[in-house]
XYZ file of C-alpha atoms in Angstrom:
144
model
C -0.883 23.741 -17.050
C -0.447 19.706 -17.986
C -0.826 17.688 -15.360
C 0.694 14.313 -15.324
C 0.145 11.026 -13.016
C 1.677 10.240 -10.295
C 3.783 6.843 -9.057
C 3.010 5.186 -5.752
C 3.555 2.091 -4.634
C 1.606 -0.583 -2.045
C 3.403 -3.619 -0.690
C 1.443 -6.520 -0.106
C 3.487 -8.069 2.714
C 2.118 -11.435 3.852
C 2.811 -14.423 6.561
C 1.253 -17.335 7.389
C -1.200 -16.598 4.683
C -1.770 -13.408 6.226
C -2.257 -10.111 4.888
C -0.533 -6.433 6.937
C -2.927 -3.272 6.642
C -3.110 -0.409 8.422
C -6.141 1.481 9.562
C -5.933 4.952 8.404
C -6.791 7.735 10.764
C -10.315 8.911 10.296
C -9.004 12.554 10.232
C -8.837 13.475 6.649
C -5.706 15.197 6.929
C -3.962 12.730 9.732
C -4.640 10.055 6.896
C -2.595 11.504 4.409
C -4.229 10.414 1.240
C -4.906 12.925 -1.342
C -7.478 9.695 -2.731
C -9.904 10.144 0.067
C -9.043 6.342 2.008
C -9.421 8.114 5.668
C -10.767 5.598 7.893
C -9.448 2.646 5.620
C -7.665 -0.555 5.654
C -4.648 0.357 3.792
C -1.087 -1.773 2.735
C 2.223 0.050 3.858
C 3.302 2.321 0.641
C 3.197 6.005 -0.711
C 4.783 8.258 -3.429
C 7.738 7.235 -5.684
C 10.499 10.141 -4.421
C 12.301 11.460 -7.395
C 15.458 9.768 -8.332
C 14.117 6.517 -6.304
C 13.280 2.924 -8.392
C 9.905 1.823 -7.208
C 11.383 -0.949 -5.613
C 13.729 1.094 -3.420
C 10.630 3.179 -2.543
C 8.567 0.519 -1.605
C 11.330 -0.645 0.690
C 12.038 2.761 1.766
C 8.077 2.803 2.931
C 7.538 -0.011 4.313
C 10.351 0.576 6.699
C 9.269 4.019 7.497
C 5.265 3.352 8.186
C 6.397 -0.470 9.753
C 9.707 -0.988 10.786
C 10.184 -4.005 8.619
C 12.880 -4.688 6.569
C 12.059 -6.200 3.035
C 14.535 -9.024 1.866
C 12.557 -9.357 -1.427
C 9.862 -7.412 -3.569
C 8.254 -8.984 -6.905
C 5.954 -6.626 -8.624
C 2.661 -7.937 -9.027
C 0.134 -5.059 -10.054
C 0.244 -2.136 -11.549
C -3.429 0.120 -11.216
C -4.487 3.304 -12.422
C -6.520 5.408 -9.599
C -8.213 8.369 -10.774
C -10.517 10.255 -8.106
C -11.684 13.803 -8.344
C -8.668 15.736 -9.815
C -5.820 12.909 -8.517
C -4.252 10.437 -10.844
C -2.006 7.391 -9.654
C -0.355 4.807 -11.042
C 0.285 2.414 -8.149
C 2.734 -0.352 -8.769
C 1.552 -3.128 -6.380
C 4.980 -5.446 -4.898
C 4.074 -8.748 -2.799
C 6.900 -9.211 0.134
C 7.130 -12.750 2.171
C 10.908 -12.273 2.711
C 11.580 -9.375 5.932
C 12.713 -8.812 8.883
C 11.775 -7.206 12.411
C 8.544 -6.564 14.020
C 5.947 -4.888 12.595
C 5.356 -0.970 14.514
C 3.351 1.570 13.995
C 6.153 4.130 13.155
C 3.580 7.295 11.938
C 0.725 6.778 14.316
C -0.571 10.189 13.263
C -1.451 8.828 9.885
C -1.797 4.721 10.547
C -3.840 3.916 14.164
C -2.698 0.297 14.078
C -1.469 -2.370 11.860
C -2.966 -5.931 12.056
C -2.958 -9.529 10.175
C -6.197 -10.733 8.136
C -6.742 -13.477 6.277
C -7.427 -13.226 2.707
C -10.837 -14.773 3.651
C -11.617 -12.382 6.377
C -10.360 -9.087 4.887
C -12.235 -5.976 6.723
C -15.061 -4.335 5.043
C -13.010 -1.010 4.307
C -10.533 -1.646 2.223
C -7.952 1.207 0.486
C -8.968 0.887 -3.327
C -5.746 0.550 -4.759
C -4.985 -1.973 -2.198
C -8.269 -4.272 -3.360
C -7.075 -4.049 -6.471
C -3.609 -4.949 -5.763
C -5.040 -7.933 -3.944
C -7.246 -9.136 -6.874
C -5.001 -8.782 -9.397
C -2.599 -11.132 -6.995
C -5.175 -13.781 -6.973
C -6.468 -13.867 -10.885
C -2.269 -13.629 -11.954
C -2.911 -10.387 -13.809
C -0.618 -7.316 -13.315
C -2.491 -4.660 -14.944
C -6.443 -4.386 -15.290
C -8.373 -1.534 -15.361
């Protein structure tokens, strides 16, 4: 059988100079990650649903896992994350433009969601997320 990657996407949503992550339950399966990030900082996102632009599903998720409502996306990474026998292509969008407050809608998967600096970022870190992150900062999309 051919196998064939799969699209997520991670939305960098910031304020104040501020970056939203999510702890990820420590529970392997509560965490929901088929890439092993249980008990990691993690950026609202997910899978690409079929029939869904990236954008709309990067809006779709970070309503569902936060409550907030984007007003604007711009695509700013796209990584590849292989691990064990999972491949991703994660398409990274950077949101300064919402509404609401920020929840913790799936609190079986997410134990809380909290602001860091860029500066003060927590030592666990999603993968995809770091890189989504770094290839903010050095203005590259795509770097393997």
């Amino acid at each position: 059988m051919t196998k064939y990657p799969r699209a997520g996407v991670g939305v960098m949503v910031v304020r104040n100079h501020k970056v939203l992550l999510g702890l990820r339950h420590s529970d392997a399966e509560k965490a929901s990650s088929e890439l092993h990030g249980e008990g990691t900082w993690t950026m609202p996102g997910g899978k690409v649903d079929w029939h869904q632009t990236i954008k709309e599903s990067a809006m779709r998720e970070l309503e569902e896992e936060t409550s907030l409502k984007a007003n604007n996306l711009k695509l700013i990474s796209v990584t590849d994350e292989i691990v064990h026998d999972n491949h991703f292509v994660t398409n990274g969008f950077i949101c300064t433009d919402f509404e609401g407050d920020v929840k913790t809608m799936e609190p079986d998967e997410i134990v809380e969601w909290r602001w860091f600096s860029f500066s003060e970022l927590p030592e666990k870190v999603f993968p995809p997320c770091v890189k989504i992150i770094k290839n903010f900062f050095t203005n590259e999309i795509y770097k393997h």
